[in-house]
Coordinates of C-alpha atoms in Angstrom, one line a residue:
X169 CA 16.9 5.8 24.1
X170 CA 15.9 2.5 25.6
X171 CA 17.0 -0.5 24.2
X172 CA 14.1 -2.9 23.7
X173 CA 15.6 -6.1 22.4
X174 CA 17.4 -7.2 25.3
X175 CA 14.2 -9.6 27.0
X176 CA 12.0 -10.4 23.9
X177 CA 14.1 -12.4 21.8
X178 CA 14.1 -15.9 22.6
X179 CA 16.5 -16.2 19.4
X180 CA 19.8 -14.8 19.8
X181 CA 19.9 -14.7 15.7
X182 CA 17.3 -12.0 15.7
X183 CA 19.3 -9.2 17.6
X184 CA 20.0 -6.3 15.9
X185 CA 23.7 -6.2 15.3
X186 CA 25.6 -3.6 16.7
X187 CA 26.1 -0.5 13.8
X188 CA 29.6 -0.5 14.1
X189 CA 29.9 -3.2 11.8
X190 CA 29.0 -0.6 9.0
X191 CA 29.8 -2.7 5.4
X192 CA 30.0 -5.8 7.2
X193 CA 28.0 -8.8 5.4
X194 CA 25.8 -10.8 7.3
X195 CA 27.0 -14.3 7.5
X196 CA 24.4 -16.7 6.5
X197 CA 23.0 -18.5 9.4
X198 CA 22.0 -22.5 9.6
X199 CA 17.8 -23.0 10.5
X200 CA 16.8 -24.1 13.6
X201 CA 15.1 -27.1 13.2
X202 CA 11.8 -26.9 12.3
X203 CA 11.3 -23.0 12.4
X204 CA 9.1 -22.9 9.0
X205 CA 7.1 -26.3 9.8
X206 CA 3.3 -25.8 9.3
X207 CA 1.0 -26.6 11.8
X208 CA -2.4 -28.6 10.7
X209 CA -4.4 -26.5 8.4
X210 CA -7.8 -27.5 10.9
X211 CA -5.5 -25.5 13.7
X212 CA -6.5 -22.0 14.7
X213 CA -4.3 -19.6 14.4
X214 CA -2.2 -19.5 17.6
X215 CA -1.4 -16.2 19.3
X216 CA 1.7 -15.1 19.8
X217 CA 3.9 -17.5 22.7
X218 CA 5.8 -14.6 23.8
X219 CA 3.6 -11.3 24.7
X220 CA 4.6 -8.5 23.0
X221 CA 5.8 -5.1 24.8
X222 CA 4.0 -2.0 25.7
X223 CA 3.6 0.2 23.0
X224 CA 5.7 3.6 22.9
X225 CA 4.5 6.4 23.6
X226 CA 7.5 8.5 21.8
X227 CA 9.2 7.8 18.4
X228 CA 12.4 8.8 20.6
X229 CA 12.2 5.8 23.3
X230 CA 12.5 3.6 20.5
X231 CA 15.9 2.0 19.9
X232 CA 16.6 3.7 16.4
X233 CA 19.8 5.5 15.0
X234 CA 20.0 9.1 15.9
X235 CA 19.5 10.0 12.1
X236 CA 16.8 8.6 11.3
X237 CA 14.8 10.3 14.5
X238 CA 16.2 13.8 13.1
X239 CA 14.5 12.7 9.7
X240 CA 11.2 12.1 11.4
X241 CA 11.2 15.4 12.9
X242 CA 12.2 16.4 9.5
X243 CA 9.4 15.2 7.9
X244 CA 7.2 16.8 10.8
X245 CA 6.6 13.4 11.9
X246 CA 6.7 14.0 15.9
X247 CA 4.3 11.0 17.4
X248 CA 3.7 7.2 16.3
X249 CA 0.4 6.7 15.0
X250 CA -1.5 3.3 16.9
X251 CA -0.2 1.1 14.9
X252 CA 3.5 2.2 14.6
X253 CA 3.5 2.6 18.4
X254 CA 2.3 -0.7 18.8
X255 CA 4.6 -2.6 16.6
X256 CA 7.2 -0.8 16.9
X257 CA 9.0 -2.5 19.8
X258 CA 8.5 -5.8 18.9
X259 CA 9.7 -5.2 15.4
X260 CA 13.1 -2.9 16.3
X261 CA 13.8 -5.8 18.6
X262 CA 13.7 -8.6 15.7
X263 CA 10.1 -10.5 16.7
X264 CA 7.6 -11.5 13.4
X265 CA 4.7 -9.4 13.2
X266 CA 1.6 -9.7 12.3
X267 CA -0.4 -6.0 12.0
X268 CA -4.0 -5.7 11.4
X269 CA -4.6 -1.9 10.3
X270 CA -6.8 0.1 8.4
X271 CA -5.8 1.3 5.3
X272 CA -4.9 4.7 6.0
X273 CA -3.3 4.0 9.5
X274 CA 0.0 4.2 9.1
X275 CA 1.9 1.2 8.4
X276 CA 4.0 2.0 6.1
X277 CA 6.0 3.5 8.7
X278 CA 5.4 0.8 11.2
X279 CA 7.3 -2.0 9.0
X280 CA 9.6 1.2 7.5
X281 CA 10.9 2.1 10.4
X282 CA 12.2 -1.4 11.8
X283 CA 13.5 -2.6 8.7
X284 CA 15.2 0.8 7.6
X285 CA 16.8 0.9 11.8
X286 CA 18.1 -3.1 11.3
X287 CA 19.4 -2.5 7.7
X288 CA 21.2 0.5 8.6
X289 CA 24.7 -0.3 8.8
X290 CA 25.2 -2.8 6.5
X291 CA 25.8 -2.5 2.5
X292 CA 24.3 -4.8 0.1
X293 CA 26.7 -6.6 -2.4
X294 CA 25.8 -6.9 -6.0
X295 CA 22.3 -8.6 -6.6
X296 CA 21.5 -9.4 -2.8
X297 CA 19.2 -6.9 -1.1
X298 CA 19.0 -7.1 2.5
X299 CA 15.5 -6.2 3.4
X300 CA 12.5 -7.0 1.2
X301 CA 9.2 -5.0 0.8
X302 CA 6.6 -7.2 -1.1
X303 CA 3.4 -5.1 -2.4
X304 CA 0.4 -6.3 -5.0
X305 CA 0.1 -3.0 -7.0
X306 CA 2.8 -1.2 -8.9
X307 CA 1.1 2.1 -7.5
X308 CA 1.7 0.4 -3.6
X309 CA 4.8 0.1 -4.9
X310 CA 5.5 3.7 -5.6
X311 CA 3.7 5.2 -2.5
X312 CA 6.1 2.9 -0.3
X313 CA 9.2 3.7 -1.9
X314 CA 7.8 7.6 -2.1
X315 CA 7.2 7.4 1.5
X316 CA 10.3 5.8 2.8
X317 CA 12.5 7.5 0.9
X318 CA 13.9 10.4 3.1
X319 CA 14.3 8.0 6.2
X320 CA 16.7 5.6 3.8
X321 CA 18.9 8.7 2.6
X322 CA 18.8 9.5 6.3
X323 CA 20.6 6.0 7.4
X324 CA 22.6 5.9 3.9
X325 CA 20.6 2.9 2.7
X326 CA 19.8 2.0 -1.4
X327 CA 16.5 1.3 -2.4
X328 CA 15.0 -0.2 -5.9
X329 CA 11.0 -0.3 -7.2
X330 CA 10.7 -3.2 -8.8
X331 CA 7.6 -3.4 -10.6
X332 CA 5.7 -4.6 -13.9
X333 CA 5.6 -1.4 -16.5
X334 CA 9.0 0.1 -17.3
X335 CA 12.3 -0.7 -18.2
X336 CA 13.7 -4.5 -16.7
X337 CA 17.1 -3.7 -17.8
X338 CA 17.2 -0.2 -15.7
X339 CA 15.8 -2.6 -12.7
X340 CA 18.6 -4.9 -13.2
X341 CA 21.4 -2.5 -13.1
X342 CA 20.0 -0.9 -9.9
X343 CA 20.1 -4.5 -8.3
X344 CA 23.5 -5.0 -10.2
X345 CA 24.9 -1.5 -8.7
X346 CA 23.9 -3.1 -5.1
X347 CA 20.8 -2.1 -3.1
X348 CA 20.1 -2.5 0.3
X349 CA 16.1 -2.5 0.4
X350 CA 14.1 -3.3 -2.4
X351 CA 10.5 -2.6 -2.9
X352 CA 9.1 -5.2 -5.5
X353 CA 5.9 -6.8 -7.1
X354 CA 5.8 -10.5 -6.9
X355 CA 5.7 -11.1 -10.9
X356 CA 8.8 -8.8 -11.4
X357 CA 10.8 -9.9 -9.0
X358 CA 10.3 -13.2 -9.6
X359 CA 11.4 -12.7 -13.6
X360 CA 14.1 -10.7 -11.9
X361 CA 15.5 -13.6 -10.0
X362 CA 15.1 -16.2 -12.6
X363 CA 17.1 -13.6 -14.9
X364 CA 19.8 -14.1 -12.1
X365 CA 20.2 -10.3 -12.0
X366 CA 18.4 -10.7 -8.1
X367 CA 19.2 -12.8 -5.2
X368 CA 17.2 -13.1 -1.7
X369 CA 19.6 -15.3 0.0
X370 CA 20.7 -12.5 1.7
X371 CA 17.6 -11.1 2.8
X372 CA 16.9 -11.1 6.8
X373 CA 14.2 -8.4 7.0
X374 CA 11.0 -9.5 4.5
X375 CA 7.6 -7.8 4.4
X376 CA 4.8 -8.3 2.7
X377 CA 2.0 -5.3 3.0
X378 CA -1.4 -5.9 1.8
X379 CA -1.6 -9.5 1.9
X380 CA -4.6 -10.0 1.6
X381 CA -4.7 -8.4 -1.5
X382 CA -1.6 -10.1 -2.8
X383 CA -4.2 -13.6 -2.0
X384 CA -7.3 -11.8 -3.5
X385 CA -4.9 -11.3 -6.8
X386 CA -3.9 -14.9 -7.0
X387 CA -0.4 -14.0 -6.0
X388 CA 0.4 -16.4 -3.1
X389 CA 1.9 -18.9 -5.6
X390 CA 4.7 -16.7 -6.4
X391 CA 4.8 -15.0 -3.0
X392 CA 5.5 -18.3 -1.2
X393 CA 8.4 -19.3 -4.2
X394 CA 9.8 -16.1 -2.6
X395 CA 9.6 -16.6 0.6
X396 CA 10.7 -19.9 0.5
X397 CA 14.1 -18.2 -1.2
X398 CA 15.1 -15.7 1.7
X399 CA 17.1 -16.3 4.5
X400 CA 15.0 -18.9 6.3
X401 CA 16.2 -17.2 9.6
X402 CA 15.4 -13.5 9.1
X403 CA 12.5 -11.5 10.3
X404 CA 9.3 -11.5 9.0
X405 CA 6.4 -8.6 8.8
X406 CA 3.2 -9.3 7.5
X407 CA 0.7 -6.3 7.4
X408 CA -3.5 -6.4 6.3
X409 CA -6.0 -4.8 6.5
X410 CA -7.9 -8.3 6.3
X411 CA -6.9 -12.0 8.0
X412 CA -8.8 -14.6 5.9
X413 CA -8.2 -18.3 5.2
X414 CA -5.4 -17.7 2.6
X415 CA -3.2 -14.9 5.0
X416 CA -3.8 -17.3 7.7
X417 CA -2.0 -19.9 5.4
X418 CA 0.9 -17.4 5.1
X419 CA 1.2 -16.8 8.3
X420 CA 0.8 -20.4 10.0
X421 CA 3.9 -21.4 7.5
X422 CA 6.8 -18.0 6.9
X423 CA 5.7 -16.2 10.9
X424 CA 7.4 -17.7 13.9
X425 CA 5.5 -17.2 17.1
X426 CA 4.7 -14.0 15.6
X427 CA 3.2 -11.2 18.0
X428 CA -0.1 -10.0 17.0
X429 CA -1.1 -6.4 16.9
X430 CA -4.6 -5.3 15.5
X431 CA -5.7 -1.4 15.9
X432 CA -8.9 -1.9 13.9
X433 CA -12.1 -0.2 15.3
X434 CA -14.4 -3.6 16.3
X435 CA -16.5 -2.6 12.6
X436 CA -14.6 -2.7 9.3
X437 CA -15.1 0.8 8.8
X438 CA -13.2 3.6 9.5
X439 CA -15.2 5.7 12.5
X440 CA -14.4 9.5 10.4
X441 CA -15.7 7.8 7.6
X442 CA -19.8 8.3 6.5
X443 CA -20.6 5.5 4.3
X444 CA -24.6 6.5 1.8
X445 CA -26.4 4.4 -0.4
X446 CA -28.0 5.9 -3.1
X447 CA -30.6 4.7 -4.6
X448 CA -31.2 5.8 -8.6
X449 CA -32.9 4.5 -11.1
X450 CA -31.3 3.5 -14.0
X451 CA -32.1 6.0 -16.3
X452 CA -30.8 8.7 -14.1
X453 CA -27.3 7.0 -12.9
X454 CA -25.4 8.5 -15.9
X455 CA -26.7 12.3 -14.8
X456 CA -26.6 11.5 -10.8
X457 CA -23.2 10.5 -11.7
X458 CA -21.7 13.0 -14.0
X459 CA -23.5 15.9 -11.7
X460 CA -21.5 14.3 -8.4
X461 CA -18.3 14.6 -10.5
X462 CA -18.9 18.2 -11.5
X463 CA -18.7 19.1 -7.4
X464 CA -16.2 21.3 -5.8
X465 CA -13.2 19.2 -4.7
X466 CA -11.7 16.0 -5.6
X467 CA -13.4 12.6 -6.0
X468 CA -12.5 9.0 -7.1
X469 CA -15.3 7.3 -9.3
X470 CA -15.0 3.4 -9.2
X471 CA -16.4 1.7 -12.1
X472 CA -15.9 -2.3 -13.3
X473 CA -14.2 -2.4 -16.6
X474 CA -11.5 -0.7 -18.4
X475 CA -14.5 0.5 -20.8
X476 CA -16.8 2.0 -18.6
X477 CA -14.2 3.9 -17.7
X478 CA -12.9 5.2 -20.9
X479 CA -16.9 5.8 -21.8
X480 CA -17.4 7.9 -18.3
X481 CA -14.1 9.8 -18.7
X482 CA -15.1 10.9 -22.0
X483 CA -19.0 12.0 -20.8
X484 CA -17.3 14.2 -18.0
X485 CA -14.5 16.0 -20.4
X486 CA -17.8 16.6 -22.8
X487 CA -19.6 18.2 -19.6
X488 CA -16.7 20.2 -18.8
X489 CA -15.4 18.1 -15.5
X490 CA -11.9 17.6 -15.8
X491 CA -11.5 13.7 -15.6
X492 CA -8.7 11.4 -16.0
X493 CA -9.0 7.6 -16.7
X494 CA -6.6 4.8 -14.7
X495 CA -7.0 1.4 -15.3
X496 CA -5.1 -1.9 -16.2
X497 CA -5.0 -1.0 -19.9
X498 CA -2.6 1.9 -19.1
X499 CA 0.8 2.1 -19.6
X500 CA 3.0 2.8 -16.0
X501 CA 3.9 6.6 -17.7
X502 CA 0.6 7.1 -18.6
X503 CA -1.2 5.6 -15.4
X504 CA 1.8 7.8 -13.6
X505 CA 1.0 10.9 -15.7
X506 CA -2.4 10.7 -15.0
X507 CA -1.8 10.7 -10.9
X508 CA -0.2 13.2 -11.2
X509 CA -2.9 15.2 -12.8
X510 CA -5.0 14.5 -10.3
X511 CA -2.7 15.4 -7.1
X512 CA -2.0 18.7 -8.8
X513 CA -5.5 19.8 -9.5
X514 CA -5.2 19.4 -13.3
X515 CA -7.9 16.6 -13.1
X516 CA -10.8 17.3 -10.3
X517 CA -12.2 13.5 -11.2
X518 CA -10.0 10.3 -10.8
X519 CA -11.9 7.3 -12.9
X520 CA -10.5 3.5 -11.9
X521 CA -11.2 0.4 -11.4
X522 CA -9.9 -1.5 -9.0
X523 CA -6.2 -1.0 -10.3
X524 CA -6.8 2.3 -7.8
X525 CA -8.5 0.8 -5.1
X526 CA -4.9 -0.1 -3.1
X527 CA -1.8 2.3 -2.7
X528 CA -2.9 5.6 -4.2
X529 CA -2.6 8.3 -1.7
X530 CA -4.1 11.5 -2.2
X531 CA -4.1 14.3 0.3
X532 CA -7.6 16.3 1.6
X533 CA -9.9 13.4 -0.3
X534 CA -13.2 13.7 1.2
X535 CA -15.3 11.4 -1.3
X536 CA -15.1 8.1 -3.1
X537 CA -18.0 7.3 -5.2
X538 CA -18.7 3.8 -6.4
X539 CA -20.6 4.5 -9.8
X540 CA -20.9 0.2 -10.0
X541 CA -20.8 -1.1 -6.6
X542 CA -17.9 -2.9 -5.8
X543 CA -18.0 -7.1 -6.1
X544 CA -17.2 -8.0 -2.3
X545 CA -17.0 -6.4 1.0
X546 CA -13.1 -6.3 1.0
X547 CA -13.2 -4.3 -2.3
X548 CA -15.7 -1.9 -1.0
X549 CA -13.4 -1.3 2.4
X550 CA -10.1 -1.0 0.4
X551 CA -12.1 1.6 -2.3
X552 CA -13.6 3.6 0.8
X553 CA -9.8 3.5 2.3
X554 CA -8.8 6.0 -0.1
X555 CA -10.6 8.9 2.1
X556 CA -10.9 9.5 5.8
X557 CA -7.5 8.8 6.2
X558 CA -5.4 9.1 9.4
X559 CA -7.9 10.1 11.2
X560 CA -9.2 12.5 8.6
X561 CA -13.2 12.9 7.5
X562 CA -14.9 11.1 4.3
X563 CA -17.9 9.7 2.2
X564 CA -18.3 7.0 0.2
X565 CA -21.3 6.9 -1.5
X566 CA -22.7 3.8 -3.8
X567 CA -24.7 4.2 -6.6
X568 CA -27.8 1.4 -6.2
X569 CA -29.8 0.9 -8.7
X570 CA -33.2 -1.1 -8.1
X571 CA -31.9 -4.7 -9.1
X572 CA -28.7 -4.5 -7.6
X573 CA -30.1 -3.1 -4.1
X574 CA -30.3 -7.2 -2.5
X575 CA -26.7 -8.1 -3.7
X576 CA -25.5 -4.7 -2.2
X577 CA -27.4 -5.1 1.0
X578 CA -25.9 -8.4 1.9
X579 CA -21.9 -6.7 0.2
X580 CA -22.1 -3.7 3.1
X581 CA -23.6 -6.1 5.9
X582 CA -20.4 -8.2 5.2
X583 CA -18.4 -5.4 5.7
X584 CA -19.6 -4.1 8.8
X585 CA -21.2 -0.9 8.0
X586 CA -24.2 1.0 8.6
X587 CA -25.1 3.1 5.4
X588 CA -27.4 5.9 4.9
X589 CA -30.0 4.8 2.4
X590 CA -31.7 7.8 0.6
X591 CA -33.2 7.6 -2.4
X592 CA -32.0 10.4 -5.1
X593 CA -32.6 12.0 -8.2
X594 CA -30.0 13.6 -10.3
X595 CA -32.3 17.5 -9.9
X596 CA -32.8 16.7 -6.1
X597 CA -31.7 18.7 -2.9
X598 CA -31.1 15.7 -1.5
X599 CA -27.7 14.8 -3.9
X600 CA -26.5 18.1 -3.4
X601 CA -26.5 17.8 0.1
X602 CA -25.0 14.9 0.5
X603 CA -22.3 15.1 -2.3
X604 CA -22.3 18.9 -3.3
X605 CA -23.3 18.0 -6.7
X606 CA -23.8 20.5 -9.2
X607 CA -24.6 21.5 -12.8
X608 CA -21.6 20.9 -15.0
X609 CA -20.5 23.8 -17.3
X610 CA -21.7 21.6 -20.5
X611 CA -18.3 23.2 -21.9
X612 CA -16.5 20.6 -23.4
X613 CA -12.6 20.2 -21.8
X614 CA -9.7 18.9 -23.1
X615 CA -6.6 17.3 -20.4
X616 CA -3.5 16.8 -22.0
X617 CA -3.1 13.6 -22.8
X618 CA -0.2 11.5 -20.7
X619 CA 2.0 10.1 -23.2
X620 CA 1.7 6.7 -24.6
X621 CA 5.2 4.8 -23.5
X622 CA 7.4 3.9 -25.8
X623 CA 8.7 0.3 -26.3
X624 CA 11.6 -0.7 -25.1
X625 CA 13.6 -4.2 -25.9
X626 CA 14.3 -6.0 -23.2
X627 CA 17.7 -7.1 -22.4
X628 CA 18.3 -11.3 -23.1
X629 CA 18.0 -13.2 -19.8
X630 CA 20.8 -14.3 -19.2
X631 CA 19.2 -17.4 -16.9
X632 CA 15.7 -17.6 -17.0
X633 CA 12.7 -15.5 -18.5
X634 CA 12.6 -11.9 -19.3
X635 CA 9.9 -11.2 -17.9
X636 CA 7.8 -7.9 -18.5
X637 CA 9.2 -4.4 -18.0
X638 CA 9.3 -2.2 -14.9
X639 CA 10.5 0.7 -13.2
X640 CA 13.5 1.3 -10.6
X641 CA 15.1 3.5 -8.3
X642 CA 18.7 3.5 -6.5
X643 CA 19.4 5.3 -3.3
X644 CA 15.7 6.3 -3.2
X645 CA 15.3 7.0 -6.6
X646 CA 11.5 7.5 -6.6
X647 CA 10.2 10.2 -9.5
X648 CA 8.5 12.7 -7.8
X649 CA 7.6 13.4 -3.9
X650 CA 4.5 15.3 -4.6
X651 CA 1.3 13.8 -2.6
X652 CA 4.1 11.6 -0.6
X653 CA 2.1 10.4 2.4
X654 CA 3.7 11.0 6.0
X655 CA 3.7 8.2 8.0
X656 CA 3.2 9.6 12.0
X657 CA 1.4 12.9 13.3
X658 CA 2.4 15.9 12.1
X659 CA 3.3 18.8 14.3
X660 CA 0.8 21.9 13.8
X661 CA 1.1 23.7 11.1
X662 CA 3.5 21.0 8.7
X663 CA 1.6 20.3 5.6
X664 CA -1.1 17.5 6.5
X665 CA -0.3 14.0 4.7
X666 CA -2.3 11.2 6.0
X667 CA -0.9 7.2 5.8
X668 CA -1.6 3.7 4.6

């Protein structure tokens, strides 16, 4: 394997150390002066000093441990996908990164990889991770754990999902019991380390995946309190599928001559992925609607509120389409519950709002409807990322109704796509064509109902607030590997799983 690290680094700090210091601690290091200094907000964002390396054509030229490389092949995982073959050498040798990818292109995997290979080695002491994943959704948070799971078992390496939902005294042993990686929500981790059952002093590898989401969520607050916490020397990986003003913020102060990689087609959407307006009136938008939903094959049906889609949820189950509801009003069982349904072919019709819109992964998804067009271009990019996948083909199709048709005009225009307009009615050829909609049975269906979550007291901070609950893993301790998404191309014939 080549060794990459050798002419990159203009910081010595930032080599990899050697993996025969197994259980050794990493000594905290003093800041160079003026490392995390902001440059003028008026500045542009300057590109990278150093230019970063070729990108590699094999998973095996990459300097990684030997085990992790027999995990990959596994997982059926035999070539980098763009992005992970981009970044890769740049990020196994210790540089800040800053990757620009669709959602669906892999880069999990391309910030997995490196901070699994640099971890591997060293053990965690009680209550100070190493490596830090940072994630807005407790469902990103999942898929990411889910997905690098095998590769941390591989290199002997803890992990803990720290999220919003569960149990905060499970996530406090875990961090208690010592784990190397952790995979956290800023709110929870936050309560976490105000408890004083988490430290990030000790952190040298940090990530934050889907900033722009984390900004869109009013999250940076807490996200730079963070930041600000771990070791001001480490490495730092930020990945989007966006770079606006607020990123740009994040990057200009926590990324240090940070090399850029962007793999985005020059349009914002994804070129396997067929984007159709359709116009209804608003009578008909219930029927157009339920008769979509009533198609052969999955679909995810985007709606605003937690109401409409409890009210759409329960005119589908009346029609006889098998429909579960996920949204913010959900319990984590329940919301995980209902997932599940939906991967295993329980449920045919996922409803959401935009709780679903990041980090759920489902494989062979081939439409996304939004019943109630989305509010902004990035929401309608980040909905449409749940199909066409890693390379794989798609539809999303928006439900216009006659007064929203301006406002939706000027949404898609702002997200670089070309829609099909066609007007529809809920009897016409021309919604079966495009969707495969059909008649519903009109016999009423029943799901079984994922269980309501039982309260749990919370354990007394011992130094700070409690917090709200959430849910853990040690040692890759994720519940469930069932829709886990591969990060890399499969070899033919392994079980197709696309990334995100």
């Amino acid at each position: 394997m080549n060794q990459n690290s050798g002419t990159r680094s203009a910081r010595p700090a930032r080599r990899r150390p050697s993996r025969s210091q197994a259980g050794a601690r990493i000594p905290a290091q003093k800041t160079a002066p003026g490392r995390r200094s902001a440059p003028r907000r008026d500045e542009p964002m300057a590109p990278a000093g150093t230019p970063g390396l070729p990108p590699a054509a094999s998973f095996a030229e990459l300097d990684m441990p030997a085990s992790l490389l027999e995990a990959l092949g596994r997982e059926g995982v035999t070539a980098p996908f763009p992005i992970q073959a981009a970044t890769l050498p740049d990020s196994l040798g210790g540089r800040d990164v800053l990757g620009r990818g669709q959602t669906g292109s892999g880069k999990t995997l391309a910030f997995g990889l490196a901070l699994l290979a640099r971890t591997a080695g060293h053990r965690a002491e009680p209550r100070s991770p190493l490596a830090l994943v940072l994630v807005p959704t407790r469902e990103l948070a999942q898929q990411v754990t889910d997905a690098l799971t095998p590769y941390a078992k591989a290199v002997r390496l803890r992990t803990a999902t720290v999220v919003g939902g569960l149990s905060i005294g499970r996530q406090a042993a875990a961090l208690r019991n010592g784990a190397e990686v952790v995979v956290a929500t800023p709110g929870r981790l936050r309560d976490l380390v105000e408890r004083g059952d988490c430290r990030l002093d000790q952190v040298r590898t940090t990530v934050l995946d889907e900033a722009d989401q984390m900004a869109d969520m009013g999250f940076l607050p807490q996200v730079t309190a963070l930041l600000d916490q771990v070791r001001p020397d480490g490495q730092r990986m930020l990945f989007s599928a966006t770079l606006d003003r607020d990123v740009d913020r994040l990057v200009r102060r926590f990324l240090s001559d940070p090399v850029v990689h962007s793999v985005d087609p020059p349009a914002g959407a994804v070129t396997t992925m067929e984007h159709h307006i359709l116009r209804v009136s608003t009578d008909d938008k219930n029927a157009v609607a339920t008769r979509i939903a009533a198609r052969d094959g999955r679909v995810i049906m985007f709606v605003h509120t937690k109401r409409a889609v409890d009210r759409l949820v329960k005119r589908l189950l009346a029609s006889g389409v098998r429909a579960g509801a996920l949204h913010g009003g959900k319990s984590q069982n329940q919301r995980n519950r209902t997932l599940e349904q939906f991967k295993d072919g329980q449920a045919t019709v996922l409803v959401a709002t935009n709780v679903a819109a990041r980090g759920i992964h489902v494989d062979n998804l081939d439409l996304v409807v939004n019943v109630d067009p989305p509010a902004d271009h990035k929401d309608y990019l980040h909905r449409g990322g749940r199909t066409a996948r890693a390379g794989e083909s798609g539809s999303v199709v928006t439900l216009v109704t006659p007064e929203q048709r301006r406002e939706v005009d000027r949404m898609v225009a702002a997200a670089g796509v070309s829609p099909r307009v066609t007007p529809v009615r809920s009897t016409g050829e021309e919604l079966v064509r495009i969707t495969g909609a059909k008649e519903p049975s009109g016999v009423p269906v029943v799901l079984a109902a994922p269980p309501a979550e039982r309260p749990q007291r919370a354990q007394r901070p011992r130094g700070g607030s409690s917090g709200r609950s959430g849910a853990t893993g040690r040692g890759g301790a994720s519940r469930g590997r069932r829709g886990r998404p591969a990060r890399g191309r499969r070899a033919p014939g392994a079980a197709s799983s696309a990334s995100s």
